[in-house]
Coordinates of C-alpha atoms and ligand atoms in Angstrom, one line a residue:
M1 CA -5.4 9.5 -21.3
T2 CA -3.3 6.4 -21.7
V3 CA -1.2 4.8 -19.1
D4 CA 1.8 4.9 -21.4
V5 CA 1.6 8.7 -21.4
L6 CA 1.6 8.7 -17.7
H7 CA 4.5 6.3 -17.5
A8 CA 6.6 8.7 -19.6
R9 CA 6.2 11.2 -16.9
R10 CA 8.3 11.6 -13.7
P11 CA 7.8 9.0 -10.9
L12 CA 4.9 10.0 -8.7
A13 CA 6.7 10.4 -5.4
Q14 CA 9.2 12.8 -7.0
S15 CA 6.6 14.6 -9.1
T16 CA 5.9 17.6 -6.9
A17 CA 7.3 19.4 -4.0
R18 CA 5.3 19.2 -0.8
R19 CA 1.5 19.4 -1.2
D20 CA -0.2 20.8 1.8
A21 CA -3.9 20.4 2.0
A22 CA -6.3 23.2 3.1
H23 CA -9.9 23.5 4.2
F24 CA -12.2 24.9 1.6
I25 CA -14.8 27.1 3.4
D26 CA -17.1 29.7 1.8
G27 CA -15.2 29.5 -1.5
A28 CA -11.8 30.2 0.1
F29 CA -8.9 28.0 1.1
T30 CA -7.8 28.3 4.7
Q31 CA -5.6 26.6 7.2
G32 CA -8.1 27.3 9.9
T33 CA -7.4 28.5 13.5
S34 CA -7.0 25.2 15.4
G35 CA -3.2 25.2 14.9
K36 CA -3.3 21.4 14.7
T37 CA -2.0 19.6 11.6
W38 CA -0.9 16.1 10.7
Q39 CA 1.5 14.7 8.1
N40 CA 0.1 13.1 5.0
T41 CA 2.4 10.3 3.7
C42 CA 2.4 8.3 0.5
P43 CA 1.9 4.6 1.1
V44 CA 4.1 3.7 -1.9
D45 CA 7.3 4.6 -0.1
G46 CA 6.4 6.4 3.1
S47 CA 7.5 9.7 1.7
L48 CA 5.9 13.0 3.0
I49 CA 3.2 14.4 0.8
G50 CA 2.5 17.4 2.9
S51 CA 0.6 18.6 6.0
V52 CA -3.1 18.7 6.6
P53 CA -4.9 21.1 8.9
E54 CA -7.3 19.5 11.5
G55 CA -10.6 21.4 11.7
G56 CA -12.1 22.2 15.0
P57 CA -15.4 23.8 16.1
A58 CA -14.5 27.1 14.5
E59 CA -14.0 25.6 11.0
I60 CA -17.1 23.4 11.3
D61 CA -19.3 26.4 12.4
A62 CA -17.9 28.5 9.5
A63 CA -18.5 25.8 6.9
V64 CA -22.1 25.1 8.1
A65 CA -22.8 28.8 8.2
A66 CA -21.5 29.2 4.7
A67 CA -23.6 26.3 3.5
W68 CA -26.7 27.8 5.0
A69 CA -25.9 31.2 3.4
A70 CA -25.6 29.6 0.0
L71 CA -28.8 27.7 0.5
D72 CA -30.7 30.9 1.5
G73 CA -28.9 32.9 -1.2
P74 CA -27.8 32.3 -4.8
W75 CA -27.8 28.5 -4.8
G76 CA -31.3 28.3 -3.4
R77 CA -32.6 30.8 -5.9
M78 CA -31.2 29.1 -9.0
T79 CA -33.4 27.2 -11.4
V80 CA -32.8 23.5 -11.8
N81 CA -31.4 24.2 -15.3
E82 CA -28.9 26.8 -14.0
R83 CA -27.8 24.5 -11.2
T84 CA -27.4 21.4 -13.3
A85 CA -25.5 23.4 -16.0
L86 CA -23.0 24.3 -13.4
L87 CA -22.6 20.7 -12.3
G88 CA -22.1 19.7 -15.8
A89 CA -19.3 22.3 -16.0
V90 CA -17.8 20.7 -12.8
A91 CA -17.6 17.4 -14.5
D92 CA -16.0 18.9 -17.6
E93 CA -13.4 20.7 -15.5
I94 CA -12.5 17.6 -13.6
N95 CA -11.9 15.9 -16.9
R96 CA -9.9 18.9 -18.2
R97 CA -7.7 18.6 -15.0
F98 CA -7.7 14.8 -15.2
D99 CA -3.9 14.4 -14.7
E100 CA -3.9 16.5 -11.6
F101 CA -6.7 14.6 -10.0
L102 CA -5.1 11.3 -11.0
E103 CA -1.8 12.2 -9.6
A104 CA -3.3 13.5 -6.3
E105 CA -5.4 10.4 -5.9
C106 CA -2.5 8.1 -6.6
L107 CA -0.2 10.0 -4.2
D108 CA -2.7 9.7 -1.4
T109 CA -3.7 6.0 -2.0
G110 CA -0.8 4.5 -3.8
K111 CA -3.2 2.8 -6.2
P112 CA -2.1 2.0 -9.8
M113 CA -2.8 4.8 -12.2
S114 CA -4.1 2.3 -14.7
L115 CA -6.9 1.6 -12.2
A116 CA -7.6 5.2 -11.1
S117 CA -7.6 6.5 -14.7
H118 CA -10.3 4.0 -15.6
I119 CA -12.4 4.1 -12.4
D120 CA -11.8 6.8 -9.8
I121 CA -11.4 9.9 -11.8
P122 CA -13.8 9.3 -14.7
R123 CA -16.5 8.1 -12.3
G124 CA -15.7 11.1 -10.0
A125 CA -16.6 13.4 -13.0
A126 CA -19.5 11.3 -14.2
N127 CA -21.2 11.5 -10.7
F128 CA -21.8 15.2 -11.4
K129 CA -23.5 14.6 -14.8
M130 CA -25.5 11.5 -13.9
F131 CA -27.7 13.2 -11.2
T132 CA -28.4 16.3 -13.3
D133 CA -30.7 14.1 -15.5
V134 CA -32.5 12.8 -12.4
A135 CA -33.0 16.3 -11.0
K136 CA -34.4 17.6 -14.3
T137 CA -36.8 14.8 -15.0
V138 CA -38.1 13.7 -11.6
A139 CA -41.9 13.5 -11.3
T140 CA -44.0 13.5 -8.1
E141 CA -47.2 11.8 -7.3
C142 CA -50.7 13.3 -7.4
F143 CA -53.9 11.8 -6.0
T144 CA -57.5 13.0 -6.1
M145 CA -59.7 12.0 -3.2
P146 CA -63.4 12.1 -2.7
T147 CA -64.9 14.2 0.1
P148 CA -68.3 14.1 1.7
D149 CA -69.4 17.4 0.1
G150 CA -68.7 15.9 -3.3
N151 CA -66.1 18.4 -4.3
G152 CA -63.1 16.3 -3.5
A153 CA -59.5 17.2 -2.7
L154 CA -56.3 17.1 -4.6
N155 CA -53.1 15.9 -3.1
Y156 CA -49.8 16.5 -4.7
A157 CA -46.2 16.1 -3.5
L158 CA -43.5 18.7 -3.7
R159 CA -39.8 17.7 -3.3
R160 CA -37.6 20.2 -1.6
P161 CA -33.9 20.0 -0.9
R162 CA -33.2 18.5 2.5
G163 CA -30.9 21.4 3.4
V164 CA -27.2 21.3 4.5
I165 CA -25.8 17.8 4.1
A166 CA -22.8 16.4 6.0
V167 CA -20.8 14.1 3.7
I168 CA -18.4 11.7 5.5
S169 CA -16.3 9.7 3.1
P170 CA -13.6 6.9 3.2
W171 CA -10.2 6.5 1.7
N172 CA -10.5 3.6 -0.7
L173 CA -12.1 5.4 -3.6
P174 CA -11.8 9.0 -2.3
L175 CA -13.0 11.1 -5.2
L176 CA -15.5 8.6 -6.6
L177 CA -17.3 7.9 -3.3
M178 CA -17.3 11.5 -2.2
T179 CA -18.8 12.8 -5.4
W180 CA -21.3 9.9 -5.4
K181 CA -22.8 11.8 -2.6
V182 CA -21.9 15.4 -3.5
G183 CA -23.3 15.0 -7.0
P184 CA -26.9 14.1 -6.1
A185 CA -26.9 16.4 -3.1
L186 CA -26.0 19.4 -5.2
A187 CA -28.1 18.4 -8.2
L188 CA -31.2 18.2 -5.9
G189 CA -30.5 21.7 -4.5
N190 CA -28.7 21.0 -1.2
T191 CA -25.4 22.4 0.0
V192 CA -22.7 20.3 1.5
V193 CA -19.9 20.2 4.1
V194 CA -17.5 17.3 3.3
K195 CA -15.2 15.6 5.8
P196 CA -12.9 13.5 3.6
S197 CA -10.9 10.6 5.1
E198 CA -7.9 11.8 7.0
Q199 CA -5.8 9.4 4.8
T200 CA -6.8 11.0 1.5
P201 CA -7.3 14.7 1.7
L202 CA -6.0 15.8 -1.7
T203 CA -8.8 15.3 -4.3
A204 CA -11.5 16.8 -2.1
T205 CA -9.3 19.9 -1.7
L206 CA -8.6 20.1 -5.5
L207 CA -12.4 19.9 -6.1
G208 CA -12.7 23.3 -4.3
E209 CA -10.6 24.9 -7.1
V210 CA -12.9 23.3 -9.7
M211 CA -16.0 24.7 -8.0
N212 CA -14.5 28.2 -8.0
T213 CA -13.3 28.0 -11.6
V214 CA -16.7 27.1 -13.0
G215 CA -18.5 29.6 -10.8
V216 CA -20.4 27.4 -8.3
P217 CA -21.4 30.0 -5.6
R218 CA -19.3 30.1 -2.5
G219 CA -20.6 28.1 0.4
V220 CA -22.2 25.4 -1.8
Y221 CA -19.3 23.0 -1.5
N222 CA -17.2 23.1 1.7
V223 CA -14.4 20.8 2.9
V224 CA -13.2 20.5 6.5
H225 CA -10.3 18.1 7.2
G226 CA -9.9 16.1 10.3
F227 CA -10.4 12.7 12.0
G228 CA -13.6 11.0 13.0
P229 CA -14.1 10.7 16.8
N230 CA -13.3 13.8 18.9
S231 CA -12.5 15.7 15.7
A232 CA -14.0 17.3 12.7
G233 CA -16.1 14.2 11.8
A234 CA -17.9 14.0 15.1
L235 CA -18.2 17.8 15.3
L236 CA -19.8 17.9 11.9
T237 CA -22.2 15.1 12.4
Q238 CA -23.3 16.5 15.8
H239 CA -23.7 20.0 14.5
P240 CA -27.3 21.3 14.9
G241 CA -27.1 23.1 11.5
I242 CA -26.8 19.8 9.6
N243 CA -30.1 18.4 8.2
G244 CA -28.8 15.0 7.1
I245 CA -25.7 12.8 7.2
T246 CA -24.5 10.6 4.3
F247 CA -21.7 8.3 5.3
T248 CA -19.6 5.7 3.7
G249 CA -17.2 3.7 5.8
S250 CA -16.9 0.9 8.3
T251 CA -19.9 -0.5 10.1
A252 CA -18.3 0.4 13.5
S253 CA -18.1 4.1 12.5
G254 CA -21.6 3.9 11.0
E255 CA -22.9 2.8 14.4
A256 CA -21.1 5.8 16.1
I257 CA -22.5 8.2 13.5
M258 CA -26.0 6.9 13.9
R259 CA -25.7 7.7 17.6
Q260 CA -24.5 11.2 16.8
A261 CA -27.3 11.7 14.4
A262 CA -29.9 10.7 16.9
H263 CA -29.3 14.1 18.6
G264 CA -31.7 16.4 16.8
I265 CA -33.3 13.5 14.8
R266 CA -31.2 13.7 11.6
P267 CA -31.6 11.1 8.9
V268 CA -28.5 9.0 8.0
S269 CA -27.7 7.3 4.7
A270 CA -25.0 4.7 5.4
E271 CA -22.9 2.6 3.1
L272 CA -20.9 0.3 5.3
G273 CA -18.7 -2.7 5.4
G274 CA -19.1 -6.1 3.7
K275 CA -17.9 -9.7 3.7
N276 CA -18.9 -10.5 0.2
P277 CA -19.3 -14.0 -1.2
A278 CA -18.7 -15.3 -4.7
L279 CA -20.5 -18.6 -5.6
V280 CA -18.8 -20.5 -8.4
F281 CA -20.9 -23.4 -9.7
A282 CA -19.4 -26.3 -11.6
D283 CA -21.4 -25.2 -14.7
A284 CA -19.7 -21.8 -14.7
D285 CA -17.6 -20.5 -17.5
L286 CA -14.4 -21.0 -15.5
D287 CA -12.3 -18.6 -17.5
R288 CA -14.7 -15.8 -16.8
A289 CA -15.2 -16.8 -13.1
I290 CA -11.4 -16.7 -12.6
E291 CA -11.0 -13.4 -14.4
G292 CA -13.9 -11.9 -12.4
T293 CA -12.7 -13.3 -9.1
M294 CA -9.2 -12.0 -9.7
R295 CA -10.6 -8.5 -10.0
S296 CA -13.1 -8.8 -7.2
V297 CA -10.4 -10.1 -4.7
F298 CA -7.3 -8.1 -5.7
S299 CA -8.5 -4.8 -7.4
N300 CA -7.3 -1.8 -5.4
C301 CA -5.3 -4.2 -3.2
G302 CA -8.6 -5.7 -1.9
Q303 CA -9.7 -2.3 -0.6
V304 CA -13.1 -2.2 -2.3
C305 CA -16.3 -2.5 -0.2
L306 CA -17.8 -4.7 -2.9
G307 CA -14.8 -6.9 -3.1
T308 CA -14.9 -10.7 -2.6
E309 CA -13.4 -12.2 0.6
R310 CA -15.3 -15.5 0.7
V311 CA -15.3 -17.7 -2.4
Y312 CA -17.5 -20.8 -2.4
V313 CA -16.7 -23.2 -5.3
E314 CA -18.6 -26.4 -6.2
R315 CA -16.5 -29.4 -5.4
P316 CA -15.9 -30.8 -8.9
V317 CA -14.1 -27.6 -10.0
F318 CA -12.7 -26.6 -6.6
A319 CA -9.1 -27.9 -7.1
E320 CA -8.8 -26.3 -10.5
F321 CA -10.3 -23.0 -9.3
V322 CA -7.8 -22.8 -6.4
A323 CA -4.9 -23.6 -8.6
R324 CA -5.8 -21.1 -11.2
L325 CA -6.5 -18.3 -8.7
K326 CA -3.2 -19.0 -7.0
Q327 CA -1.5 -18.7 -10.4
G328 CA -3.3 -15.4 -11.0
A329 CA -2.4 -14.0 -7.6
E330 CA 1.3 -15.0 -8.0
S331 CA 1.5 -13.3 -11.4
L332 CA 0.3 -9.9 -10.0
R333 CA 3.1 -7.4 -10.3
L334 CA 3.6 -5.1 -7.3
G335 CA 4.9 -1.7 -8.3
R336 CA 4.7 2.1 -8.5
P337 CA 1.3 3.6 -9.5
E338 CA 2.7 5.2 -12.7
D339 CA 4.2 1.9 -14.0
P340 CA 1.7 0.5 -16.5
A341 CA 2.7 -3.1 -15.6
T342 CA 1.6 -2.6 -12.0
G343 CA -1.2 -4.9 -11.0
L344 CA -1.2 -4.4 -7.3
G345 CA -0.4 -1.3 -5.3
P346 CA 0.3 -1.0 -1.6
L347 CA -2.3 -0.9 1.2
V348 CA -3.4 2.7 2.1
S349 CA -1.3 3.0 5.2
E350 CA 1.1 1.2 7.6
Q351 CA -1.7 1.3 10.2
H352 CA -4.0 -0.6 7.8
R353 CA -1.2 -3.0 6.9
R354 CA -0.9 -3.9 10.6
K355 CA -4.6 -4.7 10.7
V356 CA -4.5 -6.9 7.5
L357 CA -1.4 -8.7 8.8
S358 CA -3.1 -9.4 12.1
Y359 CA -5.6 -11.4 10.0
Y360 CA -2.8 -13.1 8.1
A361 CA -1.5 -14.3 11.4
R362 CA -4.8 -15.3 12.8
A363 CA -5.5 -17.4 9.7
V364 CA -2.5 -19.6 10.4
E365 CA -3.3 -19.7 14.2
Q366 CA -6.9 -20.8 13.4
G367 CA -5.7 -23.6 11.1
A368 CA -6.2 -22.3 7.6
T369 CA -3.9 -23.5 4.8
V370 CA -2.0 -20.7 3.1
V371 CA -2.3 -21.4 -0.6
T372 CA -0.2 -18.4 -1.5
G373 CA 1.1 -15.2 0.1
G374 CA 0.5 -14.6 3.8
G375 CA 3.2 -12.0 4.5
V376 CA 5.1 -8.9 3.5
P377 CA 6.9 -9.0 0.1
E378 CA 10.5 -8.0 -0.3
M379 CA 10.5 -4.7 -2.2
P380 CA 13.4 -2.8 -3.7
A381 CA 15.0 -0.2 -1.4
D382 CA 13.2 2.8 -2.8
L383 CA 9.8 1.1 -2.0
A384 CA 10.8 -0.5 1.3
G385 CA 9.0 2.2 3.3
G386 CA 5.7 1.5 1.7
A387 CA 2.7 -0.4 3.0
W388 CA 3.2 -3.4 0.7
I389 CA 1.6 -6.8 1.3
E390 CA 1.4 -10.1 -0.4
P391 CA -1.8 -11.2 -2.2
T392 CA -3.1 -14.1 -0.2
I393 CA -5.4 -17.1 -0.6
W394 CA -6.5 -19.5 2.1
T395 CA -8.4 -22.7 2.2
G396 CA -9.4 -25.0 5.0
A397 CA -10.6 -22.5 7.6
A398 CA -13.6 -23.2 9.8
D399 CA -16.8 -21.4 8.9
D400 CA -16.6 -19.4 12.1
A401 CA -12.9 -18.4 11.7
A402 CA -12.1 -14.7 11.8
I403 CA -10.9 -14.6 8.2
V404 CA -14.3 -16.0 7.1
T405 CA -16.5 -13.8 9.3
E406 CA -14.8 -10.4 9.6
E407 CA -14.1 -7.8 7.0
I408 CA -10.3 -7.7 6.3
F409 CA -10.2 -5.1 3.5
G410 CA -7.0 -6.5 2.0
P411 CA -5.9 -8.5 -1.1
C412 CA -7.1 -11.9 0.2
C413 CA -9.8 -14.5 0.2
H414 CA -10.8 -17.8 1.6
I415 CA -11.9 -20.5 -0.8
R416 CA -14.2 -23.3 0.5
P417 CA -15.9 -26.1 -1.5
F418 CA -19.6 -26.8 -1.5
D419 CA -21.7 -29.7 -2.6
S420 CA -25.2 -28.3 -3.3
E421 CA -27.0 -25.1 -4.3
E422 CA -28.8 -25.1 -1.0
E423 CA -25.5 -25.3 0.9
A424 CA -23.9 -22.6 -1.2
I425 CA -26.8 -20.2 -0.5
R426 CA -26.7 -21.0 3.2
L427 CA -23.0 -20.3 3.4
A428 CA -23.2 -17.1 1.4
N429 CA -25.9 -15.7 3.7
A430 CA -24.3 -16.8 7.0
T431 CA -22.9 -13.4 7.8
R432 CA -24.0 -10.2 9.5
Y433 CA -23.1 -8.3 6.4
G434 CA -25.2 -7.9 3.2
L435 CA -23.5 -5.7 0.7
A436 CA -22.8 -7.7 -2.5
A437 CA -22.5 -11.2 -4.0
S438 CA -21.4 -12.7 -7.3
V439 CA -22.9 -15.8 -8.8
W440 CA -21.0 -17.6 -11.5
T441 CA -23.1 -20.1 -13.5
E442 CA -24.1 -20.8 -17.1
N443 CA -27.5 -22.2 -15.9
L444 CA -30.0 -19.5 -16.5
S445 CA -32.6 -20.8 -14.0
R446 CA -30.1 -21.3 -11.3
A447 CA -28.7 -17.8 -11.8
H448 CA -32.1 -16.1 -11.2
R449 CA -33.0 -18.6 -8.4
V450 CA -29.8 -18.1 -6.5
A451 CA -29.6 -14.3 -7.0
A452 CA -33.1 -13.9 -5.6
R453 CA -32.0 -15.6 -2.4
M454 CA -28.9 -13.6 -1.8
E455 CA -29.4 -11.3 1.3
V456 CA -27.5 -8.4 -0.3
G457 CA -28.1 -5.0 -1.8
I458 CA -26.3 -5.9 -5.1
C459 CA -26.0 -9.3 -6.7
W460 CA -23.9 -9.8 -9.9
V461 CA -24.4 -12.8 -12.1
N462 CA -21.3 -13.6 -14.2
S463 CA -19.7 -10.3 -13.5
W464 CA -18.5 -8.0 -10.8
F465 CA -18.5 -4.2 -10.3
L466 CA -20.6 -3.7 -13.4
R467 CA -22.4 -0.6 -12.4
D468 CA -25.2 1.3 -14.1
L469 CA -25.4 4.5 -12.0
R470 CA -29.2 4.6 -12.4
T471 CA -29.6 1.5 -10.2
A472 CA -29.9 1.2 -6.5
F473 CA -26.6 1.0 -4.6
G474 CA -26.4 0.1 -0.9
G475 CA -26.3 -2.7 1.6
A476 CA -28.6 -5.0 3.5
K477 CA -28.1 -6.1 7.2
A478 CA -25.0 -4.5 8.8
S479 CA -23.8 -3.2 5.4
G480 CA -26.0 -0.1 5.4
I481 CA -29.2 1.8 5.5
G482 CA -30.9 3.2 2.4
R483 CA -30.0 3.1 -1.3
E484 CA -28.3 5.7 -3.4
G485 CA -28.1 6.0 -7.2
G486 CA -30.6 7.2 -9.8
V487 CA -34.0 8.0 -8.4
H488 CA -33.1 6.2 -5.2
S489 CA -31.0 9.2 -4.2
L490 CA -34.1 11.3 -4.1
E491 CA -35.2 9.5 -0.9
F492 CA -32.3 10.9 1.1
Y493 CA -31.4 14.2 -0.6
T494 CA -35.0 15.6 -0.7
E495 CA -37.8 16.1 1.7
I496 CA -41.4 15.6 0.5
T497 CA -44.2 17.9 1.4
N498 CA -47.7 16.7 0.5
V499 CA -50.0 19.5 -0.4
C500 CA -53.6 18.7 0.2
V501 CA -56.0 21.1 -1.6
K502 CA -59.7 20.9 -0.6
L503 CA -61.6 21.8 -3.8
Ligands
NAD1 P1 -13.9 4.5 8.6 O1 -15.2 4.2 9.1 O2 -12.7 4.3 9.4 O3 -13.8 6.1 8.1 C1 -14.7 6.6 7.2 C2 -14.9 8.1 7.4 O4 -15.6 8.3 8.6 C3 -13.6 8.8 7.6 O5 -13.7 10.1 7.0 C4 -13.5 9.0 9.1 O6 -12.7 10.1 9.5 C5 -14.9 9.2 9.5 N1 -15.3 8.8 10.8 C6 -14.9 7.7 11.5 N2 -15.5 7.7 12.8 C7 -16.3 8.8 12.8 C8 -17.2 9.4 13.8 N3 -17.4 8.8 15.0 N4 -17.9 10.5 13.5 C9 -17.7 11.1 12.3 N5 -16.9 10.6 11.3 C10 -16.2 9.5 11.6 O7 -13.7 3.7 7.2 P2 -12.5 3.7 6.2 O8 -11.4 2.9 6.9 O9 -12.1 5.1 5.8 O10 -13.0 2.9 5.0 C11 -13.1 1.5 4.9 C12 -14.4 1.0 5.3 O11 -15.4 1.6 4.5 C13 -14.6 -0.5 5.1 O12 -15.3 -1.1 6.1 C14 -15.4 -0.6 3.8 O13 -16.2 -1.7 3.6 C15 -16.3 0.6 4.0 N6 -16.8 1.1 2.7 C16 -18.1 0.9 2.3 C17 -18.6 1.2 1.1 C18 -20.0 1.0 0.7 O14 -20.4 1.6 -0.3 N7 -20.7 0.2 1.4 C19 -17.7 1.8 0.2 C20 -16.4 2.0 0.5 C21 -15.9 1.7 1.8

């Protein structure tokens, strides 16, 4: 798959007729019975993609019942080898239908195909393979204990699937973040009901076709579309038939979901928002720091939970860093997803653009200096209806300004100088969030010293978004609860029974 091949094809927005989404319940596609739908539009040009049915109580009940039937039936009876072989086939089938997934993801999100073809779709497939190894090789503990009669007792742990898992996923990396949960949930023997983001319904729907093609039993993977509050999301997370909720999205929604999960005492795994810092020391390899920060600020139009929105640069290299990042931002080419020269797509929606632009306005009101950007770009007529926005850099804002403390989720960052390692650490940690940090330095001792003091779930040194899927992924503080990835996913997707045998 090369971008050139894609470019040779028809423009995305004209590539298909209408694409209506459907729920996928008990192995079948359905529009449901609520009678409610909404229009899914493409953020590249505002064109209509198709309609999406909004699930209500009937669809949620049916999906949860199907998930239970599969758990009590064929899926629950499968050996781990049979189950993981099917998930391997799911990964292969996603790769075989790579172009369709790519096109669907780019229609929904507007992101460049060059990005989605390297990140979203291959990782979406890999998430099904990765956890099959974990499921097949996981060991459990065993303790012998002395007893007064001298015969002792043996304790061993059994891991069981948790049951029916509700998966609530966001729009920024729709397939990747949804399968990051569905992959381990299924590999470890659970069944799922997915509520994808209302902004990006297509790839979750397409995955239903894949499940049927490779022979995953009906009811194992279910999708119900809808919104969050007072809609399918809230109905699903409150449903008494759900045993656990895994959620990726904003911190505010995470708080609401935790309240919903309290009813019935259901565990929640939450991957939430961030306000991630990058620390650039004067001893850094500046070329690498600029290249990495360009990606961490502007990739996916800044809509990456791990993305950098606060950059702290040691004073001797501050001016050079600002000038070079400005030059990088100004050279980003805005364009259609299928154009290989596109470096920056639109934001996901007009609604999200209004939110990001409100921060652009507040930055100025609160006295920040706009180094570059700060507004809406002029686009050619065929793209004028899209959610385009300028990549933006600020300096000079106070440490308590909104653009320094609140997650914006757009292609923007604030850059501030610092004078000592201690000050840089204090500034980086001065946030309620704790998702990720990047430290740029060629000093080995400093790299380890500073990384150990970052109050985050993930700290990169001289890199960004370099992910080994076996490692723990998640956030500290208001950025989340729990870790997923590798063996860490066992904590949420399985339940342990300790068996104590008196000998
Ligand atoms: P969001 O919280 O608005 O929505 C996420 C999902 O939750 C959607 O499917 C939505 O319909 C659903 N939802 C919202 N309220 C709900 C409720 N009360 N009950 C049930 N479901 C509900 O987030 P978003 O705008 O889609 O995504 C952007 C946010 O996600 C950002 O804050 C970003 O940082 C965060 N995010 C975090 C990670 C991570 O791994 N930590 C990854 C990606 C995105």
